[in-house]
mmCIF file of C-alpha atoms and ligand atoms in Angstrom:
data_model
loop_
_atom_site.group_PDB
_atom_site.id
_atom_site.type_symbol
_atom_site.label_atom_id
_atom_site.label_comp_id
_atom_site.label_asym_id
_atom_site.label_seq_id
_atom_site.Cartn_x
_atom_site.Cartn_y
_atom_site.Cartn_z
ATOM 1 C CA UNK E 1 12.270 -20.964 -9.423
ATOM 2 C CA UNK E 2 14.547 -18.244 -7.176
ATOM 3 C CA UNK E 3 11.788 -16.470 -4.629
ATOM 4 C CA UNK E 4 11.343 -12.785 -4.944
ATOM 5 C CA UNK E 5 9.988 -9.821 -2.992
ATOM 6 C CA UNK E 6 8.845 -7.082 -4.957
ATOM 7 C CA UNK E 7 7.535 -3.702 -3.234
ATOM 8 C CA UNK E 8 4.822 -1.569 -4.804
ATOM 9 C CA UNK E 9 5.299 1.488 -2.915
ATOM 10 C CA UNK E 10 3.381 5.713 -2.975
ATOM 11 C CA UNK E 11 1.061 7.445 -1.426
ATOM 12 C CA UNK E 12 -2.913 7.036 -1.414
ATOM 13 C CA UNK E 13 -4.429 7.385 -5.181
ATOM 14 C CA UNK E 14 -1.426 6.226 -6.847
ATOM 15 C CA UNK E 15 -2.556 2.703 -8.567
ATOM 16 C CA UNK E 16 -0.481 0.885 -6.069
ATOM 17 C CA UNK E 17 -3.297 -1.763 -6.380
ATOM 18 C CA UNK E 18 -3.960 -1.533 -10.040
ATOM 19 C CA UNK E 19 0.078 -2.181 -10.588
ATOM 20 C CA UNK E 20 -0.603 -5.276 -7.962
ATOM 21 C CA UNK E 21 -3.410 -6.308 -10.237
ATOM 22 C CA UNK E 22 -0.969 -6.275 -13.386
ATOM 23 C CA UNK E 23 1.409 -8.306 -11.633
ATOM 24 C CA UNK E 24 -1.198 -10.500 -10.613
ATOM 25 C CA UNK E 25 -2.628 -10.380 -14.241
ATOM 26 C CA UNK E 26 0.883 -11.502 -15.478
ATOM 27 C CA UNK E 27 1.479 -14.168 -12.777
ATOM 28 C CA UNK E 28 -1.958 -15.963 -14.265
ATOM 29 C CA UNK E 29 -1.265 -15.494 -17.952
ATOM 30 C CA UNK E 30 2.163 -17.577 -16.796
ATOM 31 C CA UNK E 31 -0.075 -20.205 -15.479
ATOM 32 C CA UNK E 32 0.958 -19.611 -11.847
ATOM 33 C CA UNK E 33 -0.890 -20.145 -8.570
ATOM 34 C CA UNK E 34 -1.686 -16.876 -6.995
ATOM 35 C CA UNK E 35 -2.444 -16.389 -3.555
ATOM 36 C CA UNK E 36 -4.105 -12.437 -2.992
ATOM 37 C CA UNK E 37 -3.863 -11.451 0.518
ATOM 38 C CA UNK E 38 -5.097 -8.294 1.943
ATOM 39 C CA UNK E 39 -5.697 -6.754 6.106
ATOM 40 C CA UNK E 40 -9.199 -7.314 7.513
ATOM 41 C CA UNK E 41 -10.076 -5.282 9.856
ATOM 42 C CA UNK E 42 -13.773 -4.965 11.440
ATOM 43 C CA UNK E 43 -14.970 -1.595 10.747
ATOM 44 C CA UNK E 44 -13.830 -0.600 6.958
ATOM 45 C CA UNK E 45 -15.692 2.407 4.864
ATOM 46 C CA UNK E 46 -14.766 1.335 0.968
ATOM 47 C CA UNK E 47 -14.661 -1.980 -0.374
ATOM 48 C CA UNK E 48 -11.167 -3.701 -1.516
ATOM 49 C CA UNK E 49 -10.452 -2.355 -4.563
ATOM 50 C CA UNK E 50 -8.124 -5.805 -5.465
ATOM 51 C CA UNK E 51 -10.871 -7.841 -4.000
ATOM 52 C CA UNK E 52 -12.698 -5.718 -6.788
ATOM 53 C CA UNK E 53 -10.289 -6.142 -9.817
ATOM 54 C CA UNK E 54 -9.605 -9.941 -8.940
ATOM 55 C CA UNK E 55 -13.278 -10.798 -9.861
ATOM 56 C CA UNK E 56 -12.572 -10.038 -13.569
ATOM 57 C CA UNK E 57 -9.395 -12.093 -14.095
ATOM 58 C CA UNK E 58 -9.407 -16.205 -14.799
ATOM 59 C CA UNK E 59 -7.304 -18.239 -13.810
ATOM 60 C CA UNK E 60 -5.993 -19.930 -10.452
ATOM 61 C CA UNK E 61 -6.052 -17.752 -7.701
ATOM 62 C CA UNK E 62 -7.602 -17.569 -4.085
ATOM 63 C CA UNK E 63 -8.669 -14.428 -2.139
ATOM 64 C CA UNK E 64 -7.672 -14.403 1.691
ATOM 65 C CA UNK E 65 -8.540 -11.361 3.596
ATOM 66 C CA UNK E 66 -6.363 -11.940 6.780
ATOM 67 C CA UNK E 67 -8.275 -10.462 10.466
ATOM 68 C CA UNK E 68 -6.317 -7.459 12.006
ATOM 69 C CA UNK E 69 -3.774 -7.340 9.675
ATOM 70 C CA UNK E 70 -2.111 -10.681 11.516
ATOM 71 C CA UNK E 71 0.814 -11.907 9.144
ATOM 72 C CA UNK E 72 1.334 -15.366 10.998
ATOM 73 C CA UNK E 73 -2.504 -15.825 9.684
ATOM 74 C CA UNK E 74 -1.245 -15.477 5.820
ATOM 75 C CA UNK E 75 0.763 -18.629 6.069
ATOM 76 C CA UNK E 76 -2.166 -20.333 7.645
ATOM 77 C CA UNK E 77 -4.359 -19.432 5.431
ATOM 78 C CA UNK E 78 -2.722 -19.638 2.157
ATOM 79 C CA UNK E 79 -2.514 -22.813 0.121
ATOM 80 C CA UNK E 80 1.167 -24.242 0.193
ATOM 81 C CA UNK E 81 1.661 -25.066 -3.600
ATOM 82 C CA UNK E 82 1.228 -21.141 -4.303
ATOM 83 C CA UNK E 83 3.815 -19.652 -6.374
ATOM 84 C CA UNK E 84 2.792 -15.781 -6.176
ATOM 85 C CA UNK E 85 1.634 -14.343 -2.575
ATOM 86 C CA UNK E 86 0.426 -10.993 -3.740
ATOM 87 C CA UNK E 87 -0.334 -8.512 -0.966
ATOM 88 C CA UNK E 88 -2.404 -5.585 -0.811
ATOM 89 C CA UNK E 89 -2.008 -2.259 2.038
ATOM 90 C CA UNK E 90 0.959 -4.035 3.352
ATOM 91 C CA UNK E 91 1.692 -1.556 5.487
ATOM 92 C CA UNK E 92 -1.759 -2.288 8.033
ATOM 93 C CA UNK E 93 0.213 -5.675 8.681
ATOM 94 C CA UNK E 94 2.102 -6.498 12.324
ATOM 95 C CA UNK E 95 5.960 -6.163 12.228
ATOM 96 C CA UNK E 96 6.047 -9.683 11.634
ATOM 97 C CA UNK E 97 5.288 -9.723 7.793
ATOM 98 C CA UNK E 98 9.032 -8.754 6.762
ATOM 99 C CA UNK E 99 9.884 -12.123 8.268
ATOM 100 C CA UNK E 100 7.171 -14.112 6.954
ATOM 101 C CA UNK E 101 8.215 -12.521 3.035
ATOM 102 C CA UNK E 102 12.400 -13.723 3.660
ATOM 103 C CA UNK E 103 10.830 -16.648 4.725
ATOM 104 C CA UNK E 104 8.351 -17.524 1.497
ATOM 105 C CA UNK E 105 11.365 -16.125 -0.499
ATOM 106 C CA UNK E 106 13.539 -18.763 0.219
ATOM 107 C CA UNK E 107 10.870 -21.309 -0.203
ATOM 108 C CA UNK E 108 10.858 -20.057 -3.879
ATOM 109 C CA UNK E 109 7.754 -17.893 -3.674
ATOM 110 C CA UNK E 110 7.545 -14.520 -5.853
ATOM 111 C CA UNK E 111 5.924 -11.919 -2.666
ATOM 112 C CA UNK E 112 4.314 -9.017 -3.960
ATOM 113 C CA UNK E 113 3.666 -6.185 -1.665
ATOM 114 C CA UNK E 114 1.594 -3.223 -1.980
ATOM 115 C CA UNK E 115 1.193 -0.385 0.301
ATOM 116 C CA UNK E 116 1.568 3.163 1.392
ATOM 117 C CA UNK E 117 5.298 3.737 2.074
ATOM 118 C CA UNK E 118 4.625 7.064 3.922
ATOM 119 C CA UNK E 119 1.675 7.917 6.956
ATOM 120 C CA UNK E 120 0.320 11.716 6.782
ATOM 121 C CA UNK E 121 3.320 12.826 8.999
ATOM 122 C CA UNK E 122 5.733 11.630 6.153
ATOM 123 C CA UNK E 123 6.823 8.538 8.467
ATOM 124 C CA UNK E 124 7.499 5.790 7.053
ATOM 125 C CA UNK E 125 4.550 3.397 7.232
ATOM 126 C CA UNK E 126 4.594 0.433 9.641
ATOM 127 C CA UNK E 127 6.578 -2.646 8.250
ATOM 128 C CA UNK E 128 6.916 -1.275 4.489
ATOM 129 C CA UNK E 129 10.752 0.810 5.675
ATOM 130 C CA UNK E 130 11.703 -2.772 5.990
ATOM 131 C CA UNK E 131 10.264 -4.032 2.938
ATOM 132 C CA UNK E 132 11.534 -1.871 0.796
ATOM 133 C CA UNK E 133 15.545 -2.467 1.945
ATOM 134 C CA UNK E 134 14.564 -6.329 1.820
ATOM 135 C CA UNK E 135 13.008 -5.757 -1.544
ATOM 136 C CA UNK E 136 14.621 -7.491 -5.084
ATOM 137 C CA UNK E 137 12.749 -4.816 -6.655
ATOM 138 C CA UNK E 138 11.167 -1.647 -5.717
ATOM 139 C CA UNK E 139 8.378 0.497 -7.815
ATOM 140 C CA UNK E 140 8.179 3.906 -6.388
ATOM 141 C CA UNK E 141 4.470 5.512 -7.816
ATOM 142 C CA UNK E 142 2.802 8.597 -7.677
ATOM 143 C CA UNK E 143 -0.195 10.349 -8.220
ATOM 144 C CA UNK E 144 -0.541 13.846 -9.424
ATOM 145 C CA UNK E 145 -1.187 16.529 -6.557
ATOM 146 C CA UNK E 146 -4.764 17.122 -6.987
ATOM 147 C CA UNK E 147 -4.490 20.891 -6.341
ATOM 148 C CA UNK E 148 -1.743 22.231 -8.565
ATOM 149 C CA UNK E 149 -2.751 19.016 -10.972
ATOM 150 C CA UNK E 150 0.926 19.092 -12.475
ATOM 151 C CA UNK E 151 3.492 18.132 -10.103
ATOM 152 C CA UNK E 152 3.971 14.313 -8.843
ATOM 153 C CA UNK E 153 2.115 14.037 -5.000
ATOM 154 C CA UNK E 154 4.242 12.714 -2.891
ATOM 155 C CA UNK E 155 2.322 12.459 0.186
ATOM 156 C CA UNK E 156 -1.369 11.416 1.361
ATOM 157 C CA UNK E 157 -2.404 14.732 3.183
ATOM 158 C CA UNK E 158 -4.880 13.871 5.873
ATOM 159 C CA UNK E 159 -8.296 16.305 5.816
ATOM 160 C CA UNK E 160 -9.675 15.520 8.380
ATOM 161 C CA UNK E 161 -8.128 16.399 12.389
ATOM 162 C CA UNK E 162 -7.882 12.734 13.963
ATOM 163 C CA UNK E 163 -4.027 12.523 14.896
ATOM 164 C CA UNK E 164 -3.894 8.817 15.295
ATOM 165 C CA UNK E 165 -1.960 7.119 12.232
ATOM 166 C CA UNK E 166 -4.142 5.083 11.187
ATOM 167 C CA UNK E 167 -7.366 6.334 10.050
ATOM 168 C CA UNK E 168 -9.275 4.362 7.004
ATOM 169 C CA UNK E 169 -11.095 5.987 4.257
ATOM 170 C CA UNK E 170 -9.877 7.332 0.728
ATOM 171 C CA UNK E 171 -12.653 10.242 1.412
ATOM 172 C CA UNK E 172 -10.192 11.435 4.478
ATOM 173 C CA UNK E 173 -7.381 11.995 2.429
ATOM 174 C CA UNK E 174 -6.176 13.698 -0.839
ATOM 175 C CA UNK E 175 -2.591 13.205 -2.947
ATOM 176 C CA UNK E 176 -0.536 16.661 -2.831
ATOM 177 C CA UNK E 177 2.733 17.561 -4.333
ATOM 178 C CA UNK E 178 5.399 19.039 -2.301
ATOM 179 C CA UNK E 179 5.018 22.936 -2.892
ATOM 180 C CA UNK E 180 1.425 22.594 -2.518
ATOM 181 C CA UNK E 181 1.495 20.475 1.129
ATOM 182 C CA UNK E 182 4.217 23.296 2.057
ATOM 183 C CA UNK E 183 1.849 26.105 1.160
ATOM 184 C CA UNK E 184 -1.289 24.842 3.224
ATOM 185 C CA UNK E 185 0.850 23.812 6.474
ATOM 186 C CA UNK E 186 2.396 27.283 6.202
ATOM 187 C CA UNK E 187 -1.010 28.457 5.972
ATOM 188 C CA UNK E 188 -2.148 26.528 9.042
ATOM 189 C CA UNK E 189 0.747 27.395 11.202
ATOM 190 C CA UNK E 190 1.746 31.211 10.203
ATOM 191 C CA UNK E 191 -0.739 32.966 7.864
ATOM 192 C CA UNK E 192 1.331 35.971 7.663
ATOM 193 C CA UNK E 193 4.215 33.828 6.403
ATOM 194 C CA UNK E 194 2.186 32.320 4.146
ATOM 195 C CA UNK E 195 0.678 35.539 2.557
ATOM 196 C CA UNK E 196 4.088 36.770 2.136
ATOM 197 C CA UNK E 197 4.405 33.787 0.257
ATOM 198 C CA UNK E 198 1.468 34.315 -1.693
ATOM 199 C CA UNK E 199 2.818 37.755 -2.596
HETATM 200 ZN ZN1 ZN Q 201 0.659 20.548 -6.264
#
């Protein structure tokens, strides 16, 4: 079978990992060997929602949680006969996991990625800018802002004031649209702008 690499890719609250779970789902039904890999890192506030959603589906798979987001660990820690390496917040891995997916592509492997495509600062996220141009196939999701609750969000707006990129926790975070993110950093930077605005 031809490898693949196929990028999940949106911002926080999207069902990046629920589409990775349908994938996943699909991969089983087909009577594939699924590998599900995801970043471990010590200190981590929610459980894994895949390592969640895996628990209710049958067939063969294996669940790796990989230490500090080290992709060279993957490959030593998946089985070699798997067909599907399905990957989960892709973008907490090091620079090297763009190499690692050509690689298991042209051993045959289907790679499934999953992660945030943007940080807070709307820069691209670690290794996923990469991904995505290396991609076969690219699913671009969103979830709806969660203050105008109409418009597509296209960014996960940090709510809390550490400046550091990464910064774990779905609690820190909330899924806004464009016009709405415009209207609170205009209201953080100028409030007379931004009442003028509101006029
Ligand atoms: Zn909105």
């Amino acid at each position: 079978m031809a490898g693949k690499i196929k990028v999940i890719a949106g911002e926080m609250f999207s069902g990046k990992s629920r589409e990775l779970s349908r994938l996943i789902e699909r991969a089983l039904i087909a009577d594939l060997e699924v590998a599900v890999v995801y970043p471990h890192f010590a200190v981590r506030s929610s459980p894994r929602d895949i390592a969640r959603r895996m628990s209710e589906l049958i067939g063969r798979w294996t669940l790796h949680p990989i230490m500090d987001g080290r992709s060279d660990l993957i490959h030593r820690s998946i089985p070699g006969t798997v067909d599907v390496i399905a990957i989960d917040e892709a973008q907490f891995f090091d620079d090297d996991l763009p190499a690692w997916a050509r690689r298991w592509r042209h051993q045959g492997k289907t790679v499934v990625l999953a992660g945030l495509d943007m940080d807070y600062e709307e820069h691209p996220f670690g290794c996923m800018g990469q991904l995505l141009c290396l991609a076969d196939e690219v699913m671009k999701i969103h979830a709806v802002c969660t203050i105008c609750k109409q418009q597509d969000a296209f960014i996960s707006h940090r709510l809390t004031p550490e400046t550091d990129q990464v910064v774990v926790g779905d609690k820190n975070y909330t899924a806004l649209c464009i016009d709405c993110y415009d209207r609170i950093q205009m209201s953080t930077t100028n409030p007379i702008e931004a009442q003028l605005e509101e006029a």
